[in-house]
XYZ file of C-alpha atoms in Angstrom:
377
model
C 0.000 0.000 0.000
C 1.364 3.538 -0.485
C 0.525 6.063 1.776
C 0.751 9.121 -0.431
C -0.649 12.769 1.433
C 1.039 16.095 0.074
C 1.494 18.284 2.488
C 0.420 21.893 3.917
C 0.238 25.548 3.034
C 3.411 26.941 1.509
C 4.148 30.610 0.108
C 7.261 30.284 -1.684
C 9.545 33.411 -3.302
C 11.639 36.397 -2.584
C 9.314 38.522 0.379
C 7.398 35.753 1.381
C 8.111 36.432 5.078
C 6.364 40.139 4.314
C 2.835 37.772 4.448
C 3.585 36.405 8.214
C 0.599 38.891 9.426
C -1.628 37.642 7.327
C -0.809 34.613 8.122
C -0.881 34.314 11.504
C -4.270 36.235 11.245
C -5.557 33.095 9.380
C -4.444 30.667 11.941
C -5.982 33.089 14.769
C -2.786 33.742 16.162
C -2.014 37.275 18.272
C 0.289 35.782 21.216
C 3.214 33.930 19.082
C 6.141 32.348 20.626
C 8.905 32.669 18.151
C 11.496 30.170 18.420
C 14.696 31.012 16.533
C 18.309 30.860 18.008
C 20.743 33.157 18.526
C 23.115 32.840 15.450
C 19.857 33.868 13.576
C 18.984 36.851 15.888
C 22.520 38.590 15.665
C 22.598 38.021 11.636
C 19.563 40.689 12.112
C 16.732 37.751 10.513
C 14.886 38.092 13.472
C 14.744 41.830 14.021
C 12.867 41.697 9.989
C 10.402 39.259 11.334
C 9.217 41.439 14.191
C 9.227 44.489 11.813
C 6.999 42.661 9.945
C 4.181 42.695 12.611
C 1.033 44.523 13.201
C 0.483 46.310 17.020
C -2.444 43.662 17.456
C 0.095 40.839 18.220
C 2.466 40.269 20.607
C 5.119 38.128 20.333
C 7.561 36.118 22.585
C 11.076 35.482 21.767
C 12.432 32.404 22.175
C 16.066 32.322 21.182
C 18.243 29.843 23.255
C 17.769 26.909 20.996
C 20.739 25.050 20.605
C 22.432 23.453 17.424
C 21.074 19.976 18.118
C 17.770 20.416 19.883
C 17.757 18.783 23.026
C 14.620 18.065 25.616
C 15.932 20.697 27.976
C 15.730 23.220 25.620
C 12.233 21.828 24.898
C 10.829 22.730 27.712
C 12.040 25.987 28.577
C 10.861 27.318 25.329
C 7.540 25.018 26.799
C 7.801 27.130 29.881
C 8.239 30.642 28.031
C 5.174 30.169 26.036
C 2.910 28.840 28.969
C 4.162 32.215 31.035
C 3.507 34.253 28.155
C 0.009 33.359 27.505
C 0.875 32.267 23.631
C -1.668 30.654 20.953
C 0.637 29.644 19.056
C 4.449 29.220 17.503
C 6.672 31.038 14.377
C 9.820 28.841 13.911
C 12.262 31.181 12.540
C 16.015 29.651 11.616
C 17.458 25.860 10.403
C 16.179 22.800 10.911
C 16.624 22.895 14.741
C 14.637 25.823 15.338
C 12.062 24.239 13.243
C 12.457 20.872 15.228
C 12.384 22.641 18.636
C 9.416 24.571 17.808
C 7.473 21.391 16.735
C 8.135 19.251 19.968
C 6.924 22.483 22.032
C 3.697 22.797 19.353
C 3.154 18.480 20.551
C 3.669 19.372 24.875
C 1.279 22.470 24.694
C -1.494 19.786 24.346
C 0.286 16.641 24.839
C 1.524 15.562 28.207
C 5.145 14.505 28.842
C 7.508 13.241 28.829
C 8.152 13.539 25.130
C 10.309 10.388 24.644
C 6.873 8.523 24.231
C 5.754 10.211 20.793
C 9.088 9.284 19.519
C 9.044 6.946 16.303
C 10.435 4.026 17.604
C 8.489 4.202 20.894
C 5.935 3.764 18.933
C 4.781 7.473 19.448
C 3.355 7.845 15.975
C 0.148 7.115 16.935
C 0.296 9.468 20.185
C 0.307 12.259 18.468
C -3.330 13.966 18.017
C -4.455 16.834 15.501
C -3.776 19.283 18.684
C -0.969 20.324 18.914
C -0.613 24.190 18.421
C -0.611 26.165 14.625
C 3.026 26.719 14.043
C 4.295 28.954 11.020
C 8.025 27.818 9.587
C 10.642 30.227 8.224
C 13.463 28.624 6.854
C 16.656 30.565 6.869
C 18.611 27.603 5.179
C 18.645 25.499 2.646
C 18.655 22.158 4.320
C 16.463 19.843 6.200
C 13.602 21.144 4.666
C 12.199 20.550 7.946
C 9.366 23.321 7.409
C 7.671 20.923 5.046
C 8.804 17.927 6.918
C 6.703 15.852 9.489
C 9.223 14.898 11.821
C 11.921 16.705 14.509
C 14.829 15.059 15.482
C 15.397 15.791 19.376
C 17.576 14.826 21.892
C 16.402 13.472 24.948
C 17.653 13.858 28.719
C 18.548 10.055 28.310
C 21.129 11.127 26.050
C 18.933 9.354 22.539
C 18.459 11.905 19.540
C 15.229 10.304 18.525
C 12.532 11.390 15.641
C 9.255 12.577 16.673
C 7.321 12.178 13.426
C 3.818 12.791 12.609
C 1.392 14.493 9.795
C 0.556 16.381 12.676
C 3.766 18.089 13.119
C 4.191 19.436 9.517
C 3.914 23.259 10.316
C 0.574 24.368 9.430
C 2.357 27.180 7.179
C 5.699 27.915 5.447
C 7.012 30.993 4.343
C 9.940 29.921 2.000
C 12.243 33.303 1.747
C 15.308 32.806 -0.429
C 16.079 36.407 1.014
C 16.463 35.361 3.649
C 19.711 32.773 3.062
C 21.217 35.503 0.897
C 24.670 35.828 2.347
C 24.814 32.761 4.152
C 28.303 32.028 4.948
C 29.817 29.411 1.939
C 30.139 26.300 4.415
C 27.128 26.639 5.985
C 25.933 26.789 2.595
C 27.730 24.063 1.298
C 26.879 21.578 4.417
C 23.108 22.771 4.454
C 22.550 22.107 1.051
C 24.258 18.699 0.981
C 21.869 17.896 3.558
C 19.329 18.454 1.086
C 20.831 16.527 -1.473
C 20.734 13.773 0.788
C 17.595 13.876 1.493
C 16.758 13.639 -2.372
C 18.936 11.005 -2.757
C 17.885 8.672 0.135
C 14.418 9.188 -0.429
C 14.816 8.437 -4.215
C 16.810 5.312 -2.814
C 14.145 3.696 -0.436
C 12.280 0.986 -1.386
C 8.757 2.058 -0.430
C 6.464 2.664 -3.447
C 5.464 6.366 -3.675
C 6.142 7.487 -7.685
C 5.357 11.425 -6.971
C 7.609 11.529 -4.058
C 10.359 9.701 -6.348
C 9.438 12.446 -8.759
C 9.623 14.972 -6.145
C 13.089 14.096 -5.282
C 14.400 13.619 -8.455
C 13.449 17.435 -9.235
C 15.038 18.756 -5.728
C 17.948 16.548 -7.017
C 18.577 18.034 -10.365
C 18.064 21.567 -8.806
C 20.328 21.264 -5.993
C 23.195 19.760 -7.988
C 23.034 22.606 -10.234
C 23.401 25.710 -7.805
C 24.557 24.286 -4.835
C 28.238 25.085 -6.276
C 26.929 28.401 -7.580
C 25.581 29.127 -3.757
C 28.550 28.303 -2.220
C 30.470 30.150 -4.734
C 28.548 33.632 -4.153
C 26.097 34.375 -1.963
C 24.488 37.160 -3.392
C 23.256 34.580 -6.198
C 19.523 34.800 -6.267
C 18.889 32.816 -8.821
C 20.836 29.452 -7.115
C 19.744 30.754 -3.322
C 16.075 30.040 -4.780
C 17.002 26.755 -6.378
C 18.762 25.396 -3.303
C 15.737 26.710 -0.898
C 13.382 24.389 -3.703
C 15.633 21.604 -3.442
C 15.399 21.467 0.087
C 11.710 21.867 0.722
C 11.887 18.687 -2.426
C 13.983 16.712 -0.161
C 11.668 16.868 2.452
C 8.789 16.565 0.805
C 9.532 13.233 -0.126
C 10.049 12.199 3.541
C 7.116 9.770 3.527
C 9.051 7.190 1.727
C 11.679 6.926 4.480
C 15.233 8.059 4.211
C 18.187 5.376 5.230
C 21.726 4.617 6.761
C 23.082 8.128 6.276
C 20.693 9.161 8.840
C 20.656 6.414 10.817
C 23.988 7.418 11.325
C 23.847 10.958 11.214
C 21.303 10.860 14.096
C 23.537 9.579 16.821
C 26.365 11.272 16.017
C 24.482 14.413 16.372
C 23.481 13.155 20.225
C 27.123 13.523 21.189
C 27.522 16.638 23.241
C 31.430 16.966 22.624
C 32.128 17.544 19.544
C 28.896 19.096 18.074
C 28.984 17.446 15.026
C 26.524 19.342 12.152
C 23.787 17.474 10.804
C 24.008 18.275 7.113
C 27.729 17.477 7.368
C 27.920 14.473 8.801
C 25.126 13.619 6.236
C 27.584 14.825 3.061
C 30.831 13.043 4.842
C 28.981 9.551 5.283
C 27.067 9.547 2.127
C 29.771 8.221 -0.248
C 30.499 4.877 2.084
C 26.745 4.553 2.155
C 26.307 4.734 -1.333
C 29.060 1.870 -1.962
C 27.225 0.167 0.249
C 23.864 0.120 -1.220
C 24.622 -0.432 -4.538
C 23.466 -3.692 -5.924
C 20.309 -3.840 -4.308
C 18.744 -0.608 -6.214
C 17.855 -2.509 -9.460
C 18.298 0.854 -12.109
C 18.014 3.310 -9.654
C 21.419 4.326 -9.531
C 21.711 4.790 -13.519
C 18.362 7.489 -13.116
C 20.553 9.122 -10.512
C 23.554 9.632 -12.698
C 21.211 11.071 -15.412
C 19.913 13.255 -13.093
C 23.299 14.113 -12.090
C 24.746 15.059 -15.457
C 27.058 12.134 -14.880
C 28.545 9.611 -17.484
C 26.747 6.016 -17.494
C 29.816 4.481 -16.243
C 30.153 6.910 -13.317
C 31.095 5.416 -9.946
C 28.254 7.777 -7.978
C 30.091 7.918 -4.708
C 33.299 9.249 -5.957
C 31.438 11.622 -7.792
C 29.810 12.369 -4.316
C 32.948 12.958 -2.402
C 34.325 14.782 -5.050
C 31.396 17.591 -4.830
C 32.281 17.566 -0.933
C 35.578 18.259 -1.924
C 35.185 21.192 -3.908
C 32.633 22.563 -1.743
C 35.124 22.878 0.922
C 33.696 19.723 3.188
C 35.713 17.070 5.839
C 36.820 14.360 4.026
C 35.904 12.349 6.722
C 34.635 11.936 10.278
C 37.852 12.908 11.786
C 38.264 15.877 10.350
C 35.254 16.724 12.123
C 36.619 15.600 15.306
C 34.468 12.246 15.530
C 36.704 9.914 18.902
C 36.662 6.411 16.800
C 36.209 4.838 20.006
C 32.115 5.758 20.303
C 32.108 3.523 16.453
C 30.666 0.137 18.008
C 28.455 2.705 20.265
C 27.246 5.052 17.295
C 26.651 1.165 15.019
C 24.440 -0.048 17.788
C 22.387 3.161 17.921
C 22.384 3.385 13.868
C 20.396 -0.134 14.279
C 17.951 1.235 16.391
C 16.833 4.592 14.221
C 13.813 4.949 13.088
C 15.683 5.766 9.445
C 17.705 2.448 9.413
C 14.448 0.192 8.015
C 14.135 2.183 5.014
C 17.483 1.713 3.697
C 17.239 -0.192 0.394
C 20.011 -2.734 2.157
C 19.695 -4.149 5.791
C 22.489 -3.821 7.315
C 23.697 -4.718 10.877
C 25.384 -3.264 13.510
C 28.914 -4.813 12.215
C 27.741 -3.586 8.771
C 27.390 -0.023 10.306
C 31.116 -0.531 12.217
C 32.320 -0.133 8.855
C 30.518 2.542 7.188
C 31.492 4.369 10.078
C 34.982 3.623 9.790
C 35.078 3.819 5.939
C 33.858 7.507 6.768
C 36.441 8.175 9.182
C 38.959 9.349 6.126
């Protein structure tokens, strides 16, 4: 059976975040808690926002969210909008800030603690129609998390788990290119290899869903195609709206289930020392993973290199590592500081994520030992 819903209310173009008012007005919200963090309030992103609102709401700032969401941080922003009387949320910033703003929108209505909505606690089903209206403005080009029905948190027990749901896709999201214009070039580069991956592991899952293959295939061909223009300059319009399109793509195909980049990804984010970025550790791991899984994608890998622009005979994951390369990425999970001791650790957990039973190839937790340390460069 495929389970094929698309997906919520998106306004998508340069000055989209000029309709929040109106927005929020349709979703009956005056008191908004926005969640953003602070990288995102200095770069001035959330001093436009505010300007952007009528003297009939009042909003709440939230800005202490951390790189990698954690439960903590949860439920102080929880706390904040409780105090402040709020009807509802405005995510403004990457996909944390999305994330975190989505687990608060669950424990408004939902009691805690919020390990039990999480996917492989069986939370799915937990998770009702209330939770509050939340509004998502992307200020990257990455997890597509704005469109996405999931948000990866990590717990007090020390687990980064997803909480996924239809119910958690953001009732509305602005899409701004504007407002990624002048995004620094690795942030760039890693945030829109996260999108990329998403395309790619989507495209690369065995569940049956032809639009979201579609989908992906599109975000695909877009993101390869500016993501080295973005990087280059990032005053270039033209590839800052491509990228943002590519990554709302990505996630929009989320339904079909990604695989064992993020099933590795996801732990390694959990470690508090180093914090390790999502979208790179997604780009750094992708090229073992894709050695891994070929042979058990019939033709699939043959529509990618089309896609790509690549020659039939293409090895795809050297062609992968070489775009890290030249986008200014690790080459490998040491660069990034990764202690090769947590490996067995990090395989174990990789077993366990929700992402891991999508991948077109089981693989086990010795299996995962050594995409880990084939990553390590």
């Amino acid at each position: 059976m495929a389970l094929i819903t698309y997906l919520t209310r998106i306004q998508f173009d340069f000055g989209a975040l000029a309709l929040l008012p109106e927005e929020l007005a349709g979703l009956g919200i005056a008191r908004p808690l926005i969640a953003t963090d602070k990288g995102v309030a200095a770069a001035g992103l959330l001093d436009r926002l505010l300007a952007t609102l009528p003297g009939a709401v009042t909003a709440t700032v939230f800005d202490a969210t951390p790189p990698n969401p954690t439960e903590a941080a949860v439920r102080a922003a929880l706390s904040l909008y409780r105090e402040a009387d709020c009807d509802g949320l405005v995510a403004l910033g990457g996909g944390s800030s999305i994330d975190l703003a989505k687990a608060v929108a669950l424990l408004v209505t939902h009691p805690q603690p919020l390990a039990q909505y999480a996917m492989i606690e069986g939370g799915v089903a937990r998770v009702t129609a209330a939770v509050a209206p939340l509004i998502a403005i992307p200020t990257t080009a990455g997890t597509g998390s704005e469109v996405g029905r999931g948000a990866l948190v990590t717990l007090a027990d020390g687990r980064k788990l997803g909480l996924v749901s239809p119910h958690l896709i953001p009732r509305v999201a602005l899409c701004d290119p504007e407002l990624t214009l002048g995004l620094p070039p690795l942030l760039t580069a890693a945030t829109g290899m996260d999108a990329l991956a998403h395309c790619l592991e989507t495209f690369l899952s065995p569940r049956v869903n032809p639009p979201a293959d579609a989908i992906a295939l599109d975000g695909l061909a877009r993101g390869i195609g500016h993501i080295e223009r973005a990087v280059a300059d990032g005053g270039d319009r033209e590839a800052r709206w491509q990228m943002m399109m590519a990554s709302m793509e990505g996630a929009m195909a989320f339904q079909k289930g990604l695989g064992a980049v993020h099933a590795m990804s996801h732990p390694m984010g959990a470690i508090p020392d180093p914090v390790l970025h999502h979208g790179t550790l997604n780009a750094v791991v992708l090229p073992a993973v894709l050695r891994f899984n070929e042979g058990s994608v019939g033709a699939k890998y043959d529509r990618l290199r089309a896609v790509m622009g690549l020659a039939e005979d293409a090895d795809l994951a050297e062609a992968v590592a070489g775009l890290n390369a030249r986008l200014g990425l690790p080459a490998g999970l040491a660069g990034m500081g990764l202690p090769e001791r947590l490996i067995p650790e990090l395989a174990e957990a990789a077993t366990k994520d929700h992402c891991a039973e999508t991948n077109p190839r089981g693989a086990s937790a010795s299996d995962y030992q050594a995409l880990f340390r084939e990553s390590m460069g």
